[in-house]
Short mmCIF file of C-alpha atoms in Angstrom, two decimals:
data_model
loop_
_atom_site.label_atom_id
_atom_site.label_comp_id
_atom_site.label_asym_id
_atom_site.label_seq_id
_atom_site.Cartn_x
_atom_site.Cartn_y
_atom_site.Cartn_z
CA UNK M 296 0.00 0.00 0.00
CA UNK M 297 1.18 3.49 -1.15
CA UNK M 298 1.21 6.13 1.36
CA UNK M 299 -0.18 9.42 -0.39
CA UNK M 300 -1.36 12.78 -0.46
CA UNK M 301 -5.24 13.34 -0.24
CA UNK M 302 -5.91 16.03 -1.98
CA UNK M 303 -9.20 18.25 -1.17
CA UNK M 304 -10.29 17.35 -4.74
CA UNK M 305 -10.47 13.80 -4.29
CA UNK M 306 -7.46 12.47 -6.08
CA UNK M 307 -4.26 11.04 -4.39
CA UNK M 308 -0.33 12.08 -4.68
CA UNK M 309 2.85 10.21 -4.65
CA UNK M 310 4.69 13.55 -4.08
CA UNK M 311 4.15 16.77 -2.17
CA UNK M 312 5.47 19.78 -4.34
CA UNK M 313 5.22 23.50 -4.69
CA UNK M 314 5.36 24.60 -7.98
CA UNK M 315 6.22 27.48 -9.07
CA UNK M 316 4.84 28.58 -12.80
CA UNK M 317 5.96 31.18 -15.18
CA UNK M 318 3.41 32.45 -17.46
CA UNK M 319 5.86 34.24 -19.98
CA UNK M 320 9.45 34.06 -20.78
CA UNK M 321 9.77 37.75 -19.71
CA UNK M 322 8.89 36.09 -16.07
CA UNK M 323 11.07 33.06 -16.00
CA UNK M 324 14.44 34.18 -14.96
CA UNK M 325 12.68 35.46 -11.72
CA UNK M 326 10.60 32.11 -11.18
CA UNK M 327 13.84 30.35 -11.76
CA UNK M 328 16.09 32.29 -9.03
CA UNK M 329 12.89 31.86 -6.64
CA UNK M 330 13.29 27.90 -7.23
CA UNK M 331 17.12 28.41 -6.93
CA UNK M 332 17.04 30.74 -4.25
CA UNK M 333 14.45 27.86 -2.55
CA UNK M 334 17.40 25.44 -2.48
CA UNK M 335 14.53 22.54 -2.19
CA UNK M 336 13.70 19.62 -3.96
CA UNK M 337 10.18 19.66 -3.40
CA UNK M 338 9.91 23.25 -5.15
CA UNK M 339 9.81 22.72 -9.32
CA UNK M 340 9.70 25.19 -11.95
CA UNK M 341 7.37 25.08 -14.50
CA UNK M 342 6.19 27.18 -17.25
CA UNK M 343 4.97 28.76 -20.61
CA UNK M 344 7.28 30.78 -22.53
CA UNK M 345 4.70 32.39 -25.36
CA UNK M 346 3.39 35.64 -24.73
CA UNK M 347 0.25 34.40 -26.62
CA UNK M 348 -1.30 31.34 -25.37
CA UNK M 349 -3.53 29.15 -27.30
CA UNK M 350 -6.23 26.32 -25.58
CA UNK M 351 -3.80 23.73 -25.65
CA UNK M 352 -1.29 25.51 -23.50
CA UNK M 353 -4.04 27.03 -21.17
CA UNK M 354 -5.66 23.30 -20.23
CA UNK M 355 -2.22 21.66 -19.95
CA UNK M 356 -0.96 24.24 -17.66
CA UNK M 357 -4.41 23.85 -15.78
CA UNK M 358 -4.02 20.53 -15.63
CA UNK M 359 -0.45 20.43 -13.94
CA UNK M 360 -0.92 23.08 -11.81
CA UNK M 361 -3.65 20.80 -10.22
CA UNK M 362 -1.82 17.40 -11.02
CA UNK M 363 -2.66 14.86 -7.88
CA UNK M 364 1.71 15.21 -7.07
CA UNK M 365 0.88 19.08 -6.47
CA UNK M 366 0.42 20.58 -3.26
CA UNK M 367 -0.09 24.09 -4.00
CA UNK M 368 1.15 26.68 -6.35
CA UNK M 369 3.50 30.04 -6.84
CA UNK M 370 2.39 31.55 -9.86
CA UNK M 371 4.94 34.72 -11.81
CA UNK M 372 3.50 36.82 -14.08
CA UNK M 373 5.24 39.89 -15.84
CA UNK M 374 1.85 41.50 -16.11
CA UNK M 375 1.59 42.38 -20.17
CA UNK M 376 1.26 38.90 -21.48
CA UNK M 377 -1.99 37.30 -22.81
CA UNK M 378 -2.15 34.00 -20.40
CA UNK M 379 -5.16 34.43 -18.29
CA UNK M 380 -3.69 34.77 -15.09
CA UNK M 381 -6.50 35.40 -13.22
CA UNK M 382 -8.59 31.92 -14.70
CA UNK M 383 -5.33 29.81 -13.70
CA UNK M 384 -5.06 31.43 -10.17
CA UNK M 385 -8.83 30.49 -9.88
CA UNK M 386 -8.98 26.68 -11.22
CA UNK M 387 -5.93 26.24 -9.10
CA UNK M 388 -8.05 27.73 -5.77
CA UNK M 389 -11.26 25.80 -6.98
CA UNK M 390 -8.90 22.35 -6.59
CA UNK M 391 -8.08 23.21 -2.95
CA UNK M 392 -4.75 23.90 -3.40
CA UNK M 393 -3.10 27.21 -1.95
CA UNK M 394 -2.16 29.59 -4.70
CA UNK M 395 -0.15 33.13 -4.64
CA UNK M 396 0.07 35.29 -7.50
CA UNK M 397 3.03 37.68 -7.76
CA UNK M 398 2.82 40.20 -11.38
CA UNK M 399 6.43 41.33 -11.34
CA UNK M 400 5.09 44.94 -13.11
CA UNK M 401 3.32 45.30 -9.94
CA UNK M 402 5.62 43.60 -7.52
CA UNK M 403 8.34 45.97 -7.67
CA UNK M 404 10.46 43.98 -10.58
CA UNK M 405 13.70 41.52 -10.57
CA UNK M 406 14.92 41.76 -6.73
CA UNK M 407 11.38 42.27 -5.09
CA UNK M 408 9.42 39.77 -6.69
CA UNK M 409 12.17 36.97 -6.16
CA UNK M 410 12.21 37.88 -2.55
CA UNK M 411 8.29 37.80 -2.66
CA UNK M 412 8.10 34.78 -4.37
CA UNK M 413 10.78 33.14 -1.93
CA UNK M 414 8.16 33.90 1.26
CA UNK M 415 5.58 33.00 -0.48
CA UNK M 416 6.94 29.24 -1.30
CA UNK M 417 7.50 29.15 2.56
CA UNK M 418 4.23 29.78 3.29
CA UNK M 419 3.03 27.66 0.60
CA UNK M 420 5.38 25.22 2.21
CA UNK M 421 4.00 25.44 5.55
CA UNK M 422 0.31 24.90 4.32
CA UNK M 423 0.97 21.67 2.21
CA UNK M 424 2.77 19.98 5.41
CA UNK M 425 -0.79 20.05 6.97
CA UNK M 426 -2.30 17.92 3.94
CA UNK M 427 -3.43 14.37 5.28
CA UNK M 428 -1.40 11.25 4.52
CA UNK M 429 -3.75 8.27 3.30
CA UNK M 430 -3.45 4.80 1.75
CA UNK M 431 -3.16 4.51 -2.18
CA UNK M 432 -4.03 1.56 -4.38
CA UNK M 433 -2.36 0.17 -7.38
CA UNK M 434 -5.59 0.74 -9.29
CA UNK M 435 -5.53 4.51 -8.04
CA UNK M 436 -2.37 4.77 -9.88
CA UNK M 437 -2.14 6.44 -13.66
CA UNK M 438 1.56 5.37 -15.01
CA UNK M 439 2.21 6.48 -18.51
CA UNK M 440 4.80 5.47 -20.95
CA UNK M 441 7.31 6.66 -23.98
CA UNK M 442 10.36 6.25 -25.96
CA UNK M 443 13.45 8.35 -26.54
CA UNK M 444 16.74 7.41 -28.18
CA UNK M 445 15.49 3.83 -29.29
CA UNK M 446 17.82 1.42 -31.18
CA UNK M 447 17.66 -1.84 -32.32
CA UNK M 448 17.50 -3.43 -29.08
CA UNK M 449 14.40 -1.19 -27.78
CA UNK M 450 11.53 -3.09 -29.52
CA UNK M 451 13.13 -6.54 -28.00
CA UNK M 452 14.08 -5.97 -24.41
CA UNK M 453 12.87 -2.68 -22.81
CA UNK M 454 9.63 -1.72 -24.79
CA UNK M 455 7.91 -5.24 -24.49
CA UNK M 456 8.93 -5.39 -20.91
CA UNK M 457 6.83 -2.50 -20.31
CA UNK M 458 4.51 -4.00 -21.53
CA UNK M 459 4.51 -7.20 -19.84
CA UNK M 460 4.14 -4.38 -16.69
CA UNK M 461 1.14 -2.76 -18.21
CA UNK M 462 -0.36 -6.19 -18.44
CA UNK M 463 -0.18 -7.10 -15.05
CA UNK M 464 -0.88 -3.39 -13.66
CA UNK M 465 -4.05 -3.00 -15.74
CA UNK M 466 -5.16 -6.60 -14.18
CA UNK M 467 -4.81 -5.16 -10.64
CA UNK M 468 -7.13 -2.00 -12.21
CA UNK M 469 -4.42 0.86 -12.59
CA UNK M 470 -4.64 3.12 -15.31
CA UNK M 471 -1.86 3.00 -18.29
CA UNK M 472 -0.95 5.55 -21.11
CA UNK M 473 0.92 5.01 -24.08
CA UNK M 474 1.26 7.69 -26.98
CA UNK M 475 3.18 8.46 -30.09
CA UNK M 476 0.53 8.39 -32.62
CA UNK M 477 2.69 9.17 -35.21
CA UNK M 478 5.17 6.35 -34.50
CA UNK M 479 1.94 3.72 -34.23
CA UNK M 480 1.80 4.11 -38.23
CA UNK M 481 1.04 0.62 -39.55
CA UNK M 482 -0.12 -0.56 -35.93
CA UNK M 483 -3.35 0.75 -36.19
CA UNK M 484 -5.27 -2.71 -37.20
CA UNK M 485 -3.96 -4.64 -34.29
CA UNK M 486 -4.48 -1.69 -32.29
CA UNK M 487 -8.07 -1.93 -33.72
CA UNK M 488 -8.20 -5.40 -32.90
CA UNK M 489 -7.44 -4.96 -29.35
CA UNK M 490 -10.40 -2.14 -28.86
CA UNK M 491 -12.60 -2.67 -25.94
CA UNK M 492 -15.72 -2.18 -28.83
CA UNK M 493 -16.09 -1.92 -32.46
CA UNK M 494 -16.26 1.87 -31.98
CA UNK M 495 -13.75 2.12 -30.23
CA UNK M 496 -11.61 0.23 -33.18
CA UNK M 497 -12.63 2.99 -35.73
CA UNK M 498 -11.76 6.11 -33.34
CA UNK M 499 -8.15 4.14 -33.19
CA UNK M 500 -8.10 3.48 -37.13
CA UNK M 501 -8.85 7.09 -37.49
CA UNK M 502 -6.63 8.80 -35.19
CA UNK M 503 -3.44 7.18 -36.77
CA UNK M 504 -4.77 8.37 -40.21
CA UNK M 505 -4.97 11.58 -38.75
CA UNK M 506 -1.20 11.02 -37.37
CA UNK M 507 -0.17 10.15 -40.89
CA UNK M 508 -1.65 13.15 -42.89
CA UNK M 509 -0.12 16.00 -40.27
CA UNK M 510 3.33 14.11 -40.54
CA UNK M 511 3.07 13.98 -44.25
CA UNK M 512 2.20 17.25 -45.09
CA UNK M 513 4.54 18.72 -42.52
CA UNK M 514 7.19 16.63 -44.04
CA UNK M 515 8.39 15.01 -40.49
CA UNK M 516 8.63 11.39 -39.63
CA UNK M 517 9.58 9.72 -36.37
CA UNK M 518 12.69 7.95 -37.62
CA UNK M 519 15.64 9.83 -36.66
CA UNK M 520 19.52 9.34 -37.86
CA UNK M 521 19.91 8.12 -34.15
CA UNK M 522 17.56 5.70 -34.32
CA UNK M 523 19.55 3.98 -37.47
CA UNK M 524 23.08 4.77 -36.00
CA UNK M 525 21.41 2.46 -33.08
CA UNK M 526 20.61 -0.50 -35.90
CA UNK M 527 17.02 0.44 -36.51
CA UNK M 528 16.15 -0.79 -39.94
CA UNK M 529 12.78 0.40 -41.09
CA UNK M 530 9.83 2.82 -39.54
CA UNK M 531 8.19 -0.50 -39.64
CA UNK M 532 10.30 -1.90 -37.06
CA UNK M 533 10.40 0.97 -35.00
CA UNK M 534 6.55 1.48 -34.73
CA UNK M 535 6.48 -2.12 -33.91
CA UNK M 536 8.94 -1.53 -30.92
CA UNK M 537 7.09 1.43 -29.77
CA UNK M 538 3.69 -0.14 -29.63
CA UNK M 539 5.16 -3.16 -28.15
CA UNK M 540 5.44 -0.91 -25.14
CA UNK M 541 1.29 -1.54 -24.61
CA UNK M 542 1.45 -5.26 -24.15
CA UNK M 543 -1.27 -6.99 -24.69
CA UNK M 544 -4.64 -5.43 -22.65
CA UNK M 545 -7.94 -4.52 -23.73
CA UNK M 546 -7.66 -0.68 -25.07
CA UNK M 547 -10.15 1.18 -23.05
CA UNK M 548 -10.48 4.39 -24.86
CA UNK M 549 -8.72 7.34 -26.40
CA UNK M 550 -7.84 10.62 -24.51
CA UNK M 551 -6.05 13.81 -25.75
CA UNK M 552 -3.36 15.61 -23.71
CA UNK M 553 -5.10 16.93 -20.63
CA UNK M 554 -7.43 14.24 -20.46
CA UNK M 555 -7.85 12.35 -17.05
CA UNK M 556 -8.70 8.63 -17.97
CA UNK M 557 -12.20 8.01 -16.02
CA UNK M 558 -11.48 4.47 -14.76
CA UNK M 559 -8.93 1.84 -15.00
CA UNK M 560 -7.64 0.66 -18.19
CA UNK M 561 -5.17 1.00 -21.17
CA UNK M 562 -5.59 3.81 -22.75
CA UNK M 563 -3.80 5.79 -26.10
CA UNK M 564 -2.98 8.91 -25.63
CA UNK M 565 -3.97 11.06 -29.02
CA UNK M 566 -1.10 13.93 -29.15
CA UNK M 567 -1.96 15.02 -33.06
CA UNK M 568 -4.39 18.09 -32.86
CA UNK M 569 -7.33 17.73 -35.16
CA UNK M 570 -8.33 19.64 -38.16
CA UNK M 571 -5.97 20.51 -40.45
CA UNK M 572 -2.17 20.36 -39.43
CA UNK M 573 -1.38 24.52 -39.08
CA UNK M 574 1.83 24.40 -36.90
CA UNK M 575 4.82 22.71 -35.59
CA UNK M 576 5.34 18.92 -34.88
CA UNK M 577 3.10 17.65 -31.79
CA UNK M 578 5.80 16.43 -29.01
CA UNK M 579 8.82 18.39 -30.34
CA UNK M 580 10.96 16.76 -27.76
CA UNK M 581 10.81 13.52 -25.04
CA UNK M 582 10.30 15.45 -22.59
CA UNK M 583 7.27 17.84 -24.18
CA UNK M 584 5.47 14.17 -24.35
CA UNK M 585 6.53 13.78 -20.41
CA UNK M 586 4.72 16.78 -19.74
CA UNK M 587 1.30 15.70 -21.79
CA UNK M 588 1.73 12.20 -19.98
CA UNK M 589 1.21 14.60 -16.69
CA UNK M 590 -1.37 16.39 -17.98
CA UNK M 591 -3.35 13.74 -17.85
CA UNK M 592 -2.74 12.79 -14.35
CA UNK M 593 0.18 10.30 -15.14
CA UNK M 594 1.65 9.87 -11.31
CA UNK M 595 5.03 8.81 -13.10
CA UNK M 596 6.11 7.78 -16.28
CA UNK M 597 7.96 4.83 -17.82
CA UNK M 598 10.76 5.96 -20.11
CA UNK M 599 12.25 3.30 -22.53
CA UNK M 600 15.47 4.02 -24.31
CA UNK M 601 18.38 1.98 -26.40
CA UNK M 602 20.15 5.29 -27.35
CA UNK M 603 20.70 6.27 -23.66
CA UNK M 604 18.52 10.25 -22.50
CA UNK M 605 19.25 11.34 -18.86
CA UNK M 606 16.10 13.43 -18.42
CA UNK M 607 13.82 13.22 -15.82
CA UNK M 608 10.95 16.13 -15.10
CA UNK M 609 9.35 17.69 -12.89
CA UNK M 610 6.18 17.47 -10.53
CA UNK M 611 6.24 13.51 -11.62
CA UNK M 612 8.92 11.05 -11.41
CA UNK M 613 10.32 9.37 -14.65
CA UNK M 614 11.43 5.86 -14.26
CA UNK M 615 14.22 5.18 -16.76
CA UNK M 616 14.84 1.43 -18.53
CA UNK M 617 17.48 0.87 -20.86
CA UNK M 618 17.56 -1.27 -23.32
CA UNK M 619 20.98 -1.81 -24.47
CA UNK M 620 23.06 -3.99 -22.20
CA UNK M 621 26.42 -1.87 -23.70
CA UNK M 622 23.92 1.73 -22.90
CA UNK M 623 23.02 0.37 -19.63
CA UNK M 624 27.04 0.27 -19.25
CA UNK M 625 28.15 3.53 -19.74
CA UNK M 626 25.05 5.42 -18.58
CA UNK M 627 24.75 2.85 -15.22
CA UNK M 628 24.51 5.93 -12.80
CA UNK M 629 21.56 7.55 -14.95
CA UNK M 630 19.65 4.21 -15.42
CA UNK M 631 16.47 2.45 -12.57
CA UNK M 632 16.35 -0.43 -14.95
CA UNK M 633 19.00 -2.90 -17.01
CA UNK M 634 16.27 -4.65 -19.71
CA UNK M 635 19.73 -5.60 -21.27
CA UNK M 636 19.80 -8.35 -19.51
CA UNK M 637 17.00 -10.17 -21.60
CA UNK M 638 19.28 -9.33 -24.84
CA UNK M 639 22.20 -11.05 -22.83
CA UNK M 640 20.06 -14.07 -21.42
CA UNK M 641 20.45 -12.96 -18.05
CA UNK M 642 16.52 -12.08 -17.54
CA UNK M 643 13.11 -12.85 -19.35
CA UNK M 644 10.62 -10.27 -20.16
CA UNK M 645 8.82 -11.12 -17.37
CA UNK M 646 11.21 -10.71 -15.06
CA UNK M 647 11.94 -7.33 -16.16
CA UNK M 648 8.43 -6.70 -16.28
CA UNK M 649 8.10 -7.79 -12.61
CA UNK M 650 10.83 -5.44 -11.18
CA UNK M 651 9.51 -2.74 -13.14
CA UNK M 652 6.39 -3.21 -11.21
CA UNK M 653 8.71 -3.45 -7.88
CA UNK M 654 10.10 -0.23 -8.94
CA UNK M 655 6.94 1.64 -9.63
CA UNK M 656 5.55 0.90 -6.16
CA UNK M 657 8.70 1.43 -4.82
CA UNK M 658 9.24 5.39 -6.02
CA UNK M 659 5.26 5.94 -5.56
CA UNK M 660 5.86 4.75 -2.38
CA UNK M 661 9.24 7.55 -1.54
CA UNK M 662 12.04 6.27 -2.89
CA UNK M 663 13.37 8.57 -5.40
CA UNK M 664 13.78 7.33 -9.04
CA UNK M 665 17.38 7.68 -9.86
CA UNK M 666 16.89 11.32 -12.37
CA UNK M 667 15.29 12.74 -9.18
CA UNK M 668 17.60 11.77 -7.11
CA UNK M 669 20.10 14.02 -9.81
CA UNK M 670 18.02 16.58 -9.60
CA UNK M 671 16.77 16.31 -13.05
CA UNK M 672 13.52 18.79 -13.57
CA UNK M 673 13.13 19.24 -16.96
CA UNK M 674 9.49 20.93 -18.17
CA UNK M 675 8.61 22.12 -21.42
CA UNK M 676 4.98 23.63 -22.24
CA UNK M 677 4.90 24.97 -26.18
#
């Protein structure tokens, strides 16, 4: 049994943090130097850089700001940009959690509003240590899941041992999330196949057509020259590896970034916007899908890589497996998991799916997954 946070909103935390949001570039040197200033690992910055907001980065910012692992919130605003302060300040309130607002215009500028900020982390501080400690369930648990820096030996060792995981944490009723539409190209028929209704099949048929028209007309794909310096051959084979990552559970529905899953269940995680494609690539880095993963309430996420990535993120621990016994070598200190050891014949897949499991309830539980434990925050909200 996990020990958690109850938050006055009804959902549970693994963690306890303050964070501490920019709502404009112009603001995020002085939310920065009020999380450095802090000196404390349970105080994360986070942030939108665009002086122009659109929906999508309104409701994820919403979302994290109230994210179960959140205890309450420091928000910096410069005072000029378009982000509705005001609504964010408000949803955060209407969730329970404490909230201050500092607008550095108002505040007095660089010096003032850091020292501002600064008491008013302490005080946010002060009212989260009050919030009740209460058991937590596996299946009150949301655990996502993604790639980054895959090789040849993702899609054998790493990716279908998280998958093996997903199996057995969607039979206790937890809730999973996989993603990366536009790498599922090709696996939308089994996908189909493995829909919890006929309906359901079609949605899943349609939004990797979707996935395949934005990348083709924006002229991306997900095969990078790291992915066939690492021995991948073919998209084929690298969609294959990626959606291996979902094992083999019923798909209970289809969500969009921002989305809380309403029950147990595997679910796919739709990051392509609909209508037609107008801007940019949809998860422009690993750790832009990280943040979407908490946006829809993931308490921690499973990262798979062959390549070797060292990020972690903030307000929700990442989990790292490697795939590549020679990776899991040189990038030991930055690794949780060796799945190399199935390539080597010194595990199964279900033996690395079973200590991913171990590991899970062991960081929801406290223990810090080894990129915490470094310190690694990384957030990014385009």
């Amino acid at each position: 049994m996990i020990d958690a946070w109850q938050r006055a909103d009804g959902r549970k935390g693994i963690r306890n943090t303050v964070a501490v949001a920019y709502l404009v570039e112009c603001a995020h040197h002085v939310a920065r130097k009020i999380v450095d200033k802090a000196d404390d690992a349970d105080v994360h910055l986070i942030g939108f850089p665009g002086c122009y907001p659109n929906a999508y980065a309104a409701r994820v910012m919403e979302a994290v700001t109230t994210h179960p692992n959140v205890g309450g919130v420091v928000i910096v605003s410069l005072g000029c940009e378009s982000f509705d302060r005001e609504r964010l300040q408000q949803v955060i309130r209407d969730s329970g959690r404490p909230v201050e607002l500092y607008v550095i215009q108002q505040t007095g500028g660089t010096a003032a509003t850091i020292a501002a900020g600064l008491d008013a982390v302490a005080r946010v501080k002060a009212q989260i240590a009050a919030v009740p400690r209460v058991p937590m369930r596996v299946d009150e648990l949301i655990v996502g899941t993604i790639c980054g820096g895959s090789d040849g030996t993702s899609g054998i060792t790493a990716n279908p041992a998280v998958g093996r995981a997903f199996d057995r944490l969607v039979a206790d009723g937890a809730t999973c999330i996989f993603e990366e539409t536009g790498e599922l190209v090709g696996c939308e028929g089994i996908m189909a196949d493995r829909a919890l209704t006929p309906e359901l099949g079609e949605e899943i048929m349609a939004c990797v057509r979707k996935a395949e028209e934005y990348y083709t007309i924006m002229g991306f794909g997900s095969f990078a020259p790291g992915n066939a310096e690492g021995g991948l051959t073919t998209q084929e084979e690298k969609s294959m590896g990626a959606y291996s990552k979902s094992g083999s559970s019923l798909i209970s529905g289809i969500i969009k970034p921002g989305d809380v899953p309403p029950a147990g269940g595997l679910y796919l995680l739709d990051v392509v916007p609909d209508g037609e494609p107008r801007f940019g690539f949809p998860n422009i880095s690993d750790n832009a899908e990280i943040v979407e993963m908490i946006a829809c309430g993931c308490h921690l996420t499973l990262f798979t890589t062959g390549r070797g990535s060292v990020v972690g993120s903030a307000i929700a621990p990442v989990i790292k497996i490697c795939a590549n016994p020679e990776t899991a070598k040189r990038l030991a200190a930055d690794m949780d998991i060796n799945a190399g050891r199935i390539l080597e014949g010194e595990a199964t897949l279900d033996e690395v799916g079973a200590e991913i499991v171990d590991t899970i309830m062991a960081v929801a539980g406290g223990e810090p997954s080894v990129s915490e434990a470094l310190g690694h925050r990384e957030f990014i909200l385009t």
